[in-house]
Amino acid sequence: MKQQILILGAGFAGMWAALSAARLTDLHDRNDIEITVLAPQPELRIRPRFYEAGVENFAAPLLPLFAATGVKFIAGSAKEIDVANKQVWYHTAQEQLAALHYDRLVLATGSQINPIVPGAHEHAFDVDTLESAAHLEKHLHQLVEQPDSHARNTVVICGGGFTGIELATELPARLRAILGNETPVRVIIADRSPVVGGRYSEDLCTVIKQASDELGVEWQLEADIASINEHGVKFKNGDFIASNTVIMTMGVQASPLTAHIPATRDSQGRLHVDQNLKVVGHEDIYATGDVAHARTDDKGNTALMTCQHAIMLGRFVGNNVAADVIGANPLPYSQVNYVTCLDLGAWGAVYTEGWDQVVKSTRAEGKKIKIAITNELIYPPKPEKDIAFAAADPLAPFV
């Protein structure tokens, strides 16, 4: 029987894990290893673009790519990991319960918004999934059907991280295109930080504030949200902002499937992994992407929940899980280079380098870099074996 490498998830980490594993088995001419991806859809959803308009277009098909590289795909949603019996229970597309055996498991099920704010589930939007981002986009277009009011014209974004900032700076133009240029739209970021963009470098914060000011994006700082209802957002200090559109971008946690594996997890639910991305304490389970707490270098930095890290984590984990089965030497994960490119709507974008986030490019120049990354670089390779395997090499340059 063939050795079974089972990869849960077809996001950036899962897709690249599958291609990298297939690459190494091909190099070693091993036909006794089967690589299977289990995910709800055979497509890579371009999550970093979900703050943009036209979200229904941000998914790339994977079946041609998997066919070209010898990767098997099964449509389904993983529900339970049975570590003792080395199998995964999942719901098929027809909602039937089924099980898959594995010899090696790669957990690449990503992360999700898990807001604990009362009323968020019932009354807030998010851009966490393609479906939820499409739901928000539909709502925005329907605002024009509502009576003109402060609440209709006001959007409150809960959370001033990357997603919150990119969405907020994009929204003034999107709202005016829907409601008219003369409509007094307000976009407000509610964040716990005492300063604009406070979780980032001073250099980057200065740019974020400048762009926010020029675009008219407001910041509600030191904001501790008490609850959300159909009328808006209430803060613990008693303030209230009336809004028909409240969007959650905070409270991101690793996939709840990490709890099925008896191992150490961090505050975001990510599994601690060793340098080869094997879950600590488990010889046959690996974690990658947003479910992995992985050191990127010898300076104490750990991978972030970004596609930048997920892509490289996927390449390394795929190589290493295949190497484990083959009996080859693994490649210790390392990702010393770190860059950021933050879209700032009509203002442009800002590109930084290093963990200290030194600003290198802004405005139109930064926007060109951002577009090159999100419209080209992070998309899947062409469905041709040689091209895909060359791109899946963990040692191939990325950024």
GROMACS .gro file of C-alpha atoms in nm:
model
  399
    1MET     CA    1   0.000   0.000   0.000
    2LYS     CA    2   0.107   0.356  -0.066
    3GLN     CA    3   0.223   0.578   0.217
    4GLN     CA    4  -0.039   0.845   0.275
    5ILE     CA    5   0.050   1.212   0.320
    6LEU     CA    6  -0.273   1.392   0.407
    7ILE     CA    7  -0.284   1.773   0.391
    8LEU     CA    8  -0.579   1.950   0.550
    9GLY     CA    9  -0.647   2.282   0.379
   10ALA     CA   10  -0.596   2.431   0.032
   11GLY     CA   11  -0.496   2.782   0.132
   12PHE     CA   12  -0.151   2.925   0.068
   13ALA     CA   13   0.023   2.690   0.312
   14GLY     CA   14  -0.176   2.382   0.210
   15MET     CA   15  -0.138   2.433  -0.164
   16TRP     CA   16   0.237   2.492  -0.143
   17ALA     CA   17   0.278   2.199   0.096
   18ALA     CA   18   0.117   1.969  -0.159
   19LEU     CA   19   0.331   2.097  -0.447
   20SER     CA   20   0.651   2.081  -0.245
   21ALA     CA   21   0.581   1.727  -0.124
   22ALA     CA   22   0.500   1.618  -0.480
   23ARG     CA   23   0.821   1.779  -0.601
   24LEU     CA   24   1.041   1.583  -0.361
   25THR     CA   25   0.868   1.250  -0.424
   26ASP     CA   26   0.912   1.312  -0.798
   27LEU     CA   27   1.282   1.392  -0.752
   28HIS     CA   28   1.326   1.062  -0.568
   29ASP     CA   29   1.111   0.877  -0.823
   30ARG     CA   30   0.884   0.747  -0.549
   31ASN     CA   31   0.553   0.617  -0.677
   32ASP     CA   32   0.464   0.455  -0.346
   33ILE     CA   33   0.360   0.781  -0.180
   34GLU     CA   34   0.018   0.939  -0.226
   35ILE     CA   35  -0.033   1.308  -0.149
   36THR     CA   36  -0.391   1.407  -0.077
   37VAL     CA   37  -0.539   1.751  -0.008
   38LEU     CA   38  -0.869   1.765   0.182
   39ALA     CA   39  -1.045   2.101   0.159
   40PRO     CA   40  -1.397   2.237   0.100
   41GLN     CA   41  -1.316   2.370  -0.250
   42PRO     CA   42  -1.044   2.295  -0.508
   43GLU     CA   43  -0.937   2.658  -0.526
   44LEU     CA   44  -0.693   2.897  -0.368
   45ARG     CA   45  -0.889   3.186  -0.224
   46ILE     CA   46  -0.682   3.502  -0.238
   47ARG     CA   47  -0.761   3.615   0.115
   48PRO     CA   48  -0.522   3.914   0.116
   49ARG     CA   49  -0.751   4.077  -0.144
   50PHE     CA   50  -1.083   4.034   0.035
   51TYR     CA   51  -1.085   4.402   0.139
   52GLU     CA   52  -1.115   4.499  -0.229
   53ALA     CA   53  -1.429   4.528  -0.439
   54GLY     CA   54  -1.514   4.241  -0.673
   55VAL     CA   55  -1.429   3.976  -0.417
   56GLU     CA   56  -1.606   3.701  -0.612
   57ASN     CA   57  -1.312   3.709  -0.856
   58PHE     CA   58  -1.046   3.635  -0.596
   59ALA     CA   59  -1.020   3.257  -0.622
   60ALA     CA   60  -0.785   3.053  -0.841
   61PRO     CA   61  -0.867   2.697  -0.954
   62LEU     CA   62  -0.639   2.420  -0.828
   63LEU     CA   63  -0.756   2.102  -1.000
   64PRO     CA   64  -0.548   2.158  -1.319
   65LEU     CA   65  -0.242   2.232  -1.104
   66PHE     CA   66  -0.293   1.924  -0.886
   67ALA     CA   67  -0.353   1.706  -1.192
   68ALA     CA   68  -0.027   1.825  -1.347
   69THR     CA   69   0.169   1.750  -1.030
   70GLY     CA   70   0.008   1.424  -0.923
   71VAL     CA   71  -0.173   1.558  -0.616
   72LYS     CA   72  -0.505   1.400  -0.522
   73PHE     CA   73  -0.788   1.628  -0.410
   74ILE     CA   74  -1.090   1.539  -0.197
   75ALA     CA   75  -1.370   1.789  -0.140
   76GLY     CA   76  -1.472   1.793   0.224
   77SER     CA   77  -1.448   1.969   0.559
   78ALA     CA   78  -1.233   1.814   0.830
   79LYS     CA   79  -1.425   1.778   1.156
   80GLU     CA   80  -1.214   1.559   1.383
   81ILE     CA   81  -0.852   1.443   1.400
   82ASP     CA   82  -0.817   1.099   1.559
   83VAL     CA   83  -0.450   1.102   1.656
   84ALA     CA   84  -0.457   0.757   1.817
   85ASN     CA   85  -0.589   0.586   1.504
   86LYS     CA   86  -0.418   0.820   1.255
   87GLN     CA   87  -0.731   0.922   1.070
   88VAL     CA   88  -0.934   1.234   0.997
   89TRP     CA   89  -1.313   1.241   0.999
   90TYR     CA   90  -1.468   1.481   0.753
   91HIS     CA   91  -1.797   1.583   0.598
   92THR     CA   92  -1.823   1.524   0.226
   93ALA     CA   93  -1.979   1.774  -0.013
   94GLN     CA   94  -2.303   1.580   0.043
   95GLU     CA   95  -2.269   1.624   0.423
   96GLN     CA   96  -2.193   1.256   0.474
   97LEU     CA   97  -1.941   1.158   0.739
   98ALA     CA   98  -1.629   0.981   0.612
   99ALA     CA   99  -1.276   0.908   0.728
  100LEU     CA  100  -0.927   0.922   0.575
  101HIS     CA  101  -0.622   0.737   0.704
  102TYR     CA  102  -0.282   0.905   0.712
  103ASP     CA  103   0.078   0.802   0.768
  104ARG     CA  104   0.178   1.168   0.790
  105LEU     CA  105  -0.060   1.456   0.854
  106VAL     CA  106  -0.006   1.821   0.761
  107LEU     CA  107  -0.241   2.063   0.934
  108ALA     CA  108  -0.285   2.371   0.712
  109THR     CA  109  -0.636   2.478   0.805
  110GLY     CA  110  -0.555   2.845   0.855
  111SER     CA  111  -0.718   3.093   1.090
  112GLN     CA  112  -1.053   3.260   1.142
  113ILE     CA  113  -1.216   3.555   1.312
  114ASN     CA  114  -1.343   3.460   1.657
  115PRO     CA  115  -1.478   3.781   1.807
  116ILE     CA  116  -1.583   3.768   2.170
  117VAL     CA  117  -1.760   4.106   2.159
  118PRO     CA  118  -2.129   4.065   2.247
  119GLY     CA  119  -2.346   4.106   1.940
  120ALA     CA  120  -2.062   4.068   1.688
  121HIS     CA  121  -2.184   3.738   1.543
  122GLU     CA  122  -2.535   3.873   1.493
  123HIS     CA  123  -2.470   4.230   1.381
  124ALA     CA  124  -2.113   4.267   1.247
  125PHE     CA  125  -1.962   4.193   0.908
  126ASP     CA  126  -1.613   4.065   0.831
  127VAL     CA  127  -1.383   3.992   0.537
  128ASP     CA  128  -1.247   3.668   0.681
  129THR     CA  129  -1.385   3.440   0.409
  130LEU     CA  130  -1.486   3.488   0.049
  131GLU     CA  131  -1.849   3.434   0.147
  132SER     CA  132  -1.843   3.687   0.431
  133ALA     CA  133  -1.659   3.944   0.220
  134ALA     CA  134  -1.917   3.897  -0.058
  135HIS     CA  135  -2.193   3.943   0.202
  136LEU     CA  136  -2.036   4.272   0.308
  137GLU     CA  137  -2.000   4.386  -0.053
  138LYS     CA  138  -2.368   4.313  -0.121
  139HIS     CA  139  -2.463   4.507   0.194
  140LEU     CA  140  -2.256   4.808   0.088
  141HIS     CA  141  -2.431   4.822  -0.249
  142GLN     CA  142  -2.769   4.802  -0.078
  143LEU     CA  143  -2.694   5.103   0.143
  144VAL     CA  144  -2.813   5.331  -0.136
  145GLU     CA  145  -3.162   5.187  -0.087
  146GLN     CA  146  -3.169   5.304   0.278
  147PRO     CA  147  -3.276   5.654   0.386
  148ASP     CA  148  -2.990   5.902   0.410
  149SER     CA  149  -2.867   5.916   0.771
  150HIS     CA  150  -2.550   5.936   0.977
  151ALA     CA  151  -2.581   5.566   1.058
  152ARG     CA  152  -2.614   5.469   0.692
  153ASN     CA  153  -2.314   5.681   0.591
  154THR     CA  154  -2.088   5.561   0.874
  155VAL     CA  155  -1.873   5.248   0.874
  156VAL     CA  156  -1.698   5.137   1.193
  157ILE     CA  157  -1.409   4.894   1.163
  158CYS     CA  158  -1.320   4.715   1.484
  159GLY     CA  159  -0.946   4.658   1.486
  160GLY     CA  160  -0.654   4.863   1.353
  161GLY     CA  161  -0.433   4.585   1.221
  162PHE     CA  162  -0.337   4.530   0.859
  163THR     CA  163  -0.678   4.408   0.748
  164GLY     CA  164  -0.858   4.689   0.929
  165ILE     CA  165  -0.631   4.957   0.783
  166GLU     CA  166  -0.646   4.824   0.427
  167LEU     CA  167  -1.023   4.795   0.439
  168ALA     CA  168  -1.068   5.138   0.600
  169THR     CA  169  -0.851   5.322   0.350
  170GLU     CA  170  -1.024   5.148   0.060
  171LEU     CA  171  -1.377   5.224   0.180
  172PRO     CA  172  -1.409   5.602   0.130
  173ALA     CA  173  -1.379   5.562  -0.247
  174ARG     CA  174  -1.601   5.252  -0.251
  175LEU     CA  175  -1.872   5.423  -0.047
  176ARG     CA  176  -1.871   5.739  -0.258
  177ALA     CA  177  -1.899   5.530  -0.573
  178ILE     CA  178  -2.214   5.377  -0.426
  179LEU     CA  179  -2.368   5.669  -0.237
  180GLY     CA  180  -2.247   5.961  -0.447
  181ASN     CA  181  -1.950   6.195  -0.421
  182GLU     CA  182  -2.144   6.451  -0.220
  183THR     CA  183  -2.246   6.206   0.052
  184PRO     CA  184  -2.066   6.281   0.383
  185VAL     CA  185  -1.932   5.930   0.441
  186ARG     CA  186  -1.740   5.844   0.759
  187VAL     CA  187  -1.500   5.556   0.803
  188ILE     CA  188  -1.384   5.501   1.160
  189ILE     CA  189  -1.124   5.257   1.291
  190ALA     CA  190  -1.185   5.162   1.655
  191ASP     CA  191  -0.859   5.037   1.805
  192ARG     CA  192  -0.725   4.977   2.154
  193SER     CA  193  -0.391   5.139   2.076
  194PRO     CA  194  -0.326   5.491   2.208
  195VAL     CA  195  -0.175   5.596   1.873
  196VAL     CA  196  -0.264   5.545   1.508
  197GLY     CA  197  -0.120   5.215   1.386
  198GLY     CA  198   0.034   5.164   1.727
  199ARG     CA  199   0.139   4.801   1.678
  200TYR     CA  200   0.379   4.895   1.399
  201SER     CA  201   0.709   5.083   1.376
  202GLU     CA  202   0.717   5.458   1.429
  203ASP     CA  203   0.826   5.495   1.068
  204LEU     CA  204   0.524   5.300   0.941
  205CYS     CA  205   0.282   5.462   1.187
  206THR     CA  206   0.372   5.806   1.052
  207VAL     CA  207   0.276   5.698   0.700
  208ILE     CA  208  -0.048   5.532   0.816
  209LYS     CA  209  -0.152   5.850   0.998
  210GLN     CA  210  -0.070   6.069   0.699
  211ALA     CA  211  -0.272   5.850   0.464
  212SER     CA  212  -0.562   5.828   0.711
  213ASP     CA  213  -0.572   6.205   0.750
  214GLU     CA  214  -0.565   6.269   0.375
  215LEU     CA  215  -0.837   6.011   0.309
  216GLY     CA  216  -1.054   6.126   0.598
  217VAL     CA  217  -1.032   5.796   0.784
  218GLU     CA  218  -1.089   5.858   1.155
  219TRP     CA  219  -0.933   5.665   1.443
  220GLN     CA  220  -1.115   5.602   1.770
  221LEU     CA  221  -0.813   5.530   1.991
  222GLU     CA  222  -0.797   5.343   2.324
  223ALA     CA  223  -1.133   5.205   2.221
  224ASP     CA  224  -1.264   4.918   2.431
  225ILE     CA  225  -1.575   4.783   2.262
  226ALA     CA  226  -1.856   4.679   2.496
  227SER     CA  227  -2.109   4.549   2.244
  228ILE     CA  228  -2.246   4.572   1.892
  229ASN     CA  229  -2.613   4.591   1.801
  230GLU     CA  230  -2.824   4.670   1.496
  231HIS     CA  231  -2.778   5.042   1.560
  232GLY     CA  232  -2.400   5.060   1.601
  233VAL     CA  233  -2.113   5.019   1.846
  234LYS     CA  234  -2.113   5.083   2.218
  235PHE     CA  235  -1.786   5.139   2.403
  236LYS     CA  236  -1.707   5.062   2.764
  237ASN     CA  237  -1.654   5.431   2.839
  238GLY     CA  238  -2.016   5.493   2.743
  239ASP     CA  239  -1.958   5.634   2.395
  240PHE     CA  240  -2.178   5.515   2.111
  241ILE     CA  241  -2.127   5.539   1.734
  242ALA     CA  242  -2.436   5.493   1.521
  243SER     CA  243  -2.360   5.276   1.220
  244ASN     CA  244  -2.544   5.035   0.993
  245THR     CA  245  -2.211   4.880   0.894
  246VAL     CA  246  -1.983   4.747   1.166
  247ILE     CA  247  -1.693   4.529   1.051
  248MET     CA  248  -1.483   4.301   1.272
  249THR     CA  249  -1.117   4.252   1.185
  250MET     CA  250  -0.984   4.158   1.530
  251GLY     CA  251  -0.991   3.835   1.727
  252VAL     CA  252  -0.808   3.613   1.478
  253GLN     CA  253  -0.743   3.260   1.605
  254ALA     CA  254  -0.592   2.948   1.455
  255SER     CA  255  -0.830   2.684   1.323
  256PRO     CA  256  -1.008   2.503   1.610
  257LEU     CA  257  -0.876   2.174   1.469
  258THR     CA  258  -0.548   2.248   1.647
  259ALA     CA  259  -0.728   2.159   1.972
  260HIS     CA  260  -0.769   1.800   1.847
  261ILE     CA  261  -0.394   1.748   1.874
  262PRO     CA  262  -0.259   1.706   2.230
  263ALA     CA  263   0.029   1.950   2.206
  264THR     CA  264   0.143   2.294   2.320
  265ARG     CA  265  -0.038   2.588   2.161
  266ASP     CA  266   0.018   2.964   2.186
  267SER     CA  267  -0.236   3.232   2.277
  268GLN     CA  268  -0.376   3.228   1.922
  269GLY     CA  269  -0.416   2.851   1.923
  270ARG     CA  270  -0.115   2.784   1.699
  271LEU     CA  271   0.072   2.457   1.750
  272HIS     CA  272   0.437   2.478   1.852
  273VAL     CA  273   0.656   2.315   1.588
  274ASP     CA  274   1.025   2.228   1.568
  275GLN     CA  275   1.265   2.359   1.303
  276ASN     CA  276   1.133   2.105   1.053
  277LEU     CA  277   0.771   2.211   1.125
  278LYS     CA  278   0.685   1.888   1.300
  279VAL     CA  279   0.442   1.938   1.589
  280VAL     CA  280   0.636   1.909   1.912
  281GLY     CA  281   0.565   1.571   2.070
  282HIS     CA  282   0.429   1.411   1.752
  283GLU     CA  283   0.636   1.218   1.501
  284ASP     CA  284   0.372   1.197   1.229
  285ILE     CA  285   0.198   1.537   1.245
  286TYR     CA  286   0.316   1.865   1.095
  287ALA     CA  287   0.166   2.214   1.115
  288THR     CA  288   0.207   2.502   0.874
  289GLY     CA  289   0.073   2.847   0.789
  290ASP     CA  290  -0.157   3.015   1.040
  291VAL     CA  291  -0.179   2.705   1.264
  292ALA     CA  292   0.199   2.689   1.323
  293HIS     CA  293   0.396   2.872   1.590
  294ALA     CA  294   0.729   2.863   1.407
  295ARG     CA  295   1.057   3.046   1.457
  296THR     CA  296   1.165   3.228   1.141
  297ASP     CA  297   1.526   3.297   1.244
  298ASP     CA  298   1.771   3.281   1.535
  299LYS     CA  299   1.672   3.625   1.663
  300GLY     CA  300   1.349   3.517   1.830
  301ASN     CA  301   1.107   3.619   1.553
  302THR     CA  302   0.813   3.392   1.480
  303ALA     CA  303   0.605   3.359   1.165
  304LEU     CA  304   0.301   3.585   1.142
  305MET     CA  305  -0.045   3.501   1.014
  306THR     CA  306   0.031   3.634   0.667
  307CYS     CA  307   0.042   3.475   0.322
  308GLN     CA  308   0.407   3.581   0.304
  309HIS     CA  309   0.490   3.338   0.584
  310ALA     CA  310   0.229   3.080   0.484
  311ILE     CA  311   0.379   3.037   0.137
  312MET     CA  312   0.728   2.966   0.269
  313LEU     CA  313   0.600   2.754   0.558
  314GLY     CA  314   0.407   2.550   0.303
  315ARG     CA  315   0.710   2.496   0.083
  316PHE     CA  316   0.922   2.381   0.376
  317VAL     CA  317   0.662   2.160   0.541
  318GLY     CA  318   0.580   1.982   0.215
  319ASN     CA  319   0.945   1.910   0.152
  320ASN     CA  320   1.000   1.791   0.507
  321VAL     CA  321   0.697   1.566   0.539
  322ALA     CA  322   0.794   1.396   0.212
  323ALA     CA  323   1.156   1.373   0.323
  324ASP     CA  324   1.034   1.206   0.643
  325VAL     CA  325   0.854   0.935   0.448
  326ILE     CA  326   1.136   0.892   0.196
  327GLY     CA  327   1.411   0.889   0.456
  328ALA     CA  328   1.586   1.198   0.318
  329ASN     CA  329   1.730   1.488   0.514
  330PRO     CA  330   1.480   1.766   0.593
  331LEU     CA  331   1.541   2.137   0.537
  332PRO     CA  332   1.508   2.338   0.859
  333TYR     CA  333   1.257   2.620   0.810
  334SER     CA  334   1.413   2.965   0.789
  335GLN     CA  335   1.267   3.292   0.663
  336VAL     CA  336   1.505   3.569   0.758
  337ASN     CA  337   1.372   3.830   0.515
  338TYR     CA  338   1.052   4.002   0.621
  339VAL     CA  339   0.873   4.278   0.431
  340THR     CA  340   0.537   4.445   0.458
  341CYS     CA  341   0.330   4.614   0.190
  342LEU     CA  342   0.023   4.789   0.321
  343ASP     CA  343  -0.244   4.911   0.080
  344LEU     CA  344  -0.369   5.257   0.169
  345GLY     CA  345  -0.650   5.299  -0.081
  346ALA     CA  346  -0.651   5.606  -0.303
  347TRP     CA  347  -0.347   5.741  -0.115
  348GLY     CA  348  -0.129   5.462  -0.249
  349ALA     CA  349   0.058   5.203  -0.043
  350VAL     CA  350   0.361   5.171   0.182
  351TYR     CA  351   0.637   4.913   0.150
  352THR     CA  352   0.875   4.835   0.437
  353GLU     CA  353   1.167   4.600   0.491
  354GLY     CA  354   1.288   4.418   0.801
  355TRP     CA  355   1.122   4.338   1.133
  356ASP     CA  356   1.183   4.702   1.231
  357GLN     CA  357   0.965   4.802   0.932
  358VAL     CA  358   1.184   5.062   0.767
  359VAL     CA  359   0.979   5.246   0.504
  360LYS     CA  360   1.127   5.208   0.155
  361SER     CA  361   0.845   5.311  -0.080
  362THR     CA  362   0.519   5.504  -0.047
  363ARG     CA  363   0.224   5.636  -0.249
  364ALA     CA  364   0.224   5.539  -0.620
  365GLU     CA  365   0.558   5.358  -0.600
  366GLY     CA  366   0.437   5.154  -0.306
  367LYS     CA  367   0.109   5.083  -0.487
  368LYS     CA  368   0.296   4.929  -0.782
  369ILE     CA  369   0.470   4.691  -0.544
  370LYS     CA  370   0.144   4.605  -0.369
  371ILE     CA  371  -0.032   4.527  -0.698
  372ALA     CA  372   0.260   4.313  -0.814
  373ILE     CA  373   0.240   4.112  -0.492
  374THR     CA  374  -0.136   4.065  -0.462
  375ASN     CA  375  -0.222   4.038  -0.833
  376GLU     CA  376   0.068   3.819  -0.942
  377LEU     CA  377   0.323   3.696  -0.690
  378ILE     CA  378   0.090   3.517  -0.448
  379TYR     CA  379  -0.120   3.342  -0.713
  380PRO     CA  380  -0.063   2.972  -0.791
  381PRO     CA  381   0.195   2.880  -1.055
  382LYS     CA  382   0.089   2.767  -1.401
  383PRO     CA  383  -0.051   2.412  -1.412
  384GLU     CA  384   0.269   2.276  -1.564
  385LYS     CA  385   0.475   2.025  -1.370
  386ASP     CA  386   0.821   2.176  -1.424
  387ILE     CA  387   0.706   2.532  -1.351
  388ALA     CA  388   0.512   2.429  -1.040
  389PHE     CA  389   0.794   2.217  -0.898
  390ALA     CA  390   1.052   2.490  -0.956
  391ALA     CA  391   0.830   2.737  -0.768
  392ALA     CA  392   0.768   2.486  -0.485
  393ASP     CA  393   1.138   2.445  -0.405
  394PRO     CA  394   1.180   2.570  -0.045
  395LEU     CA  395   1.512   2.727  -0.142
  396ALA     CA  396   1.367   2.918  -0.439
  397PRO     CA  397   1.353   3.294  -0.374
  398PHE     CA  398   1.021   3.451  -0.276
  399VAL     CA  399   1.077   3.792  -0.115
   0.00000   0.00000   0.00000
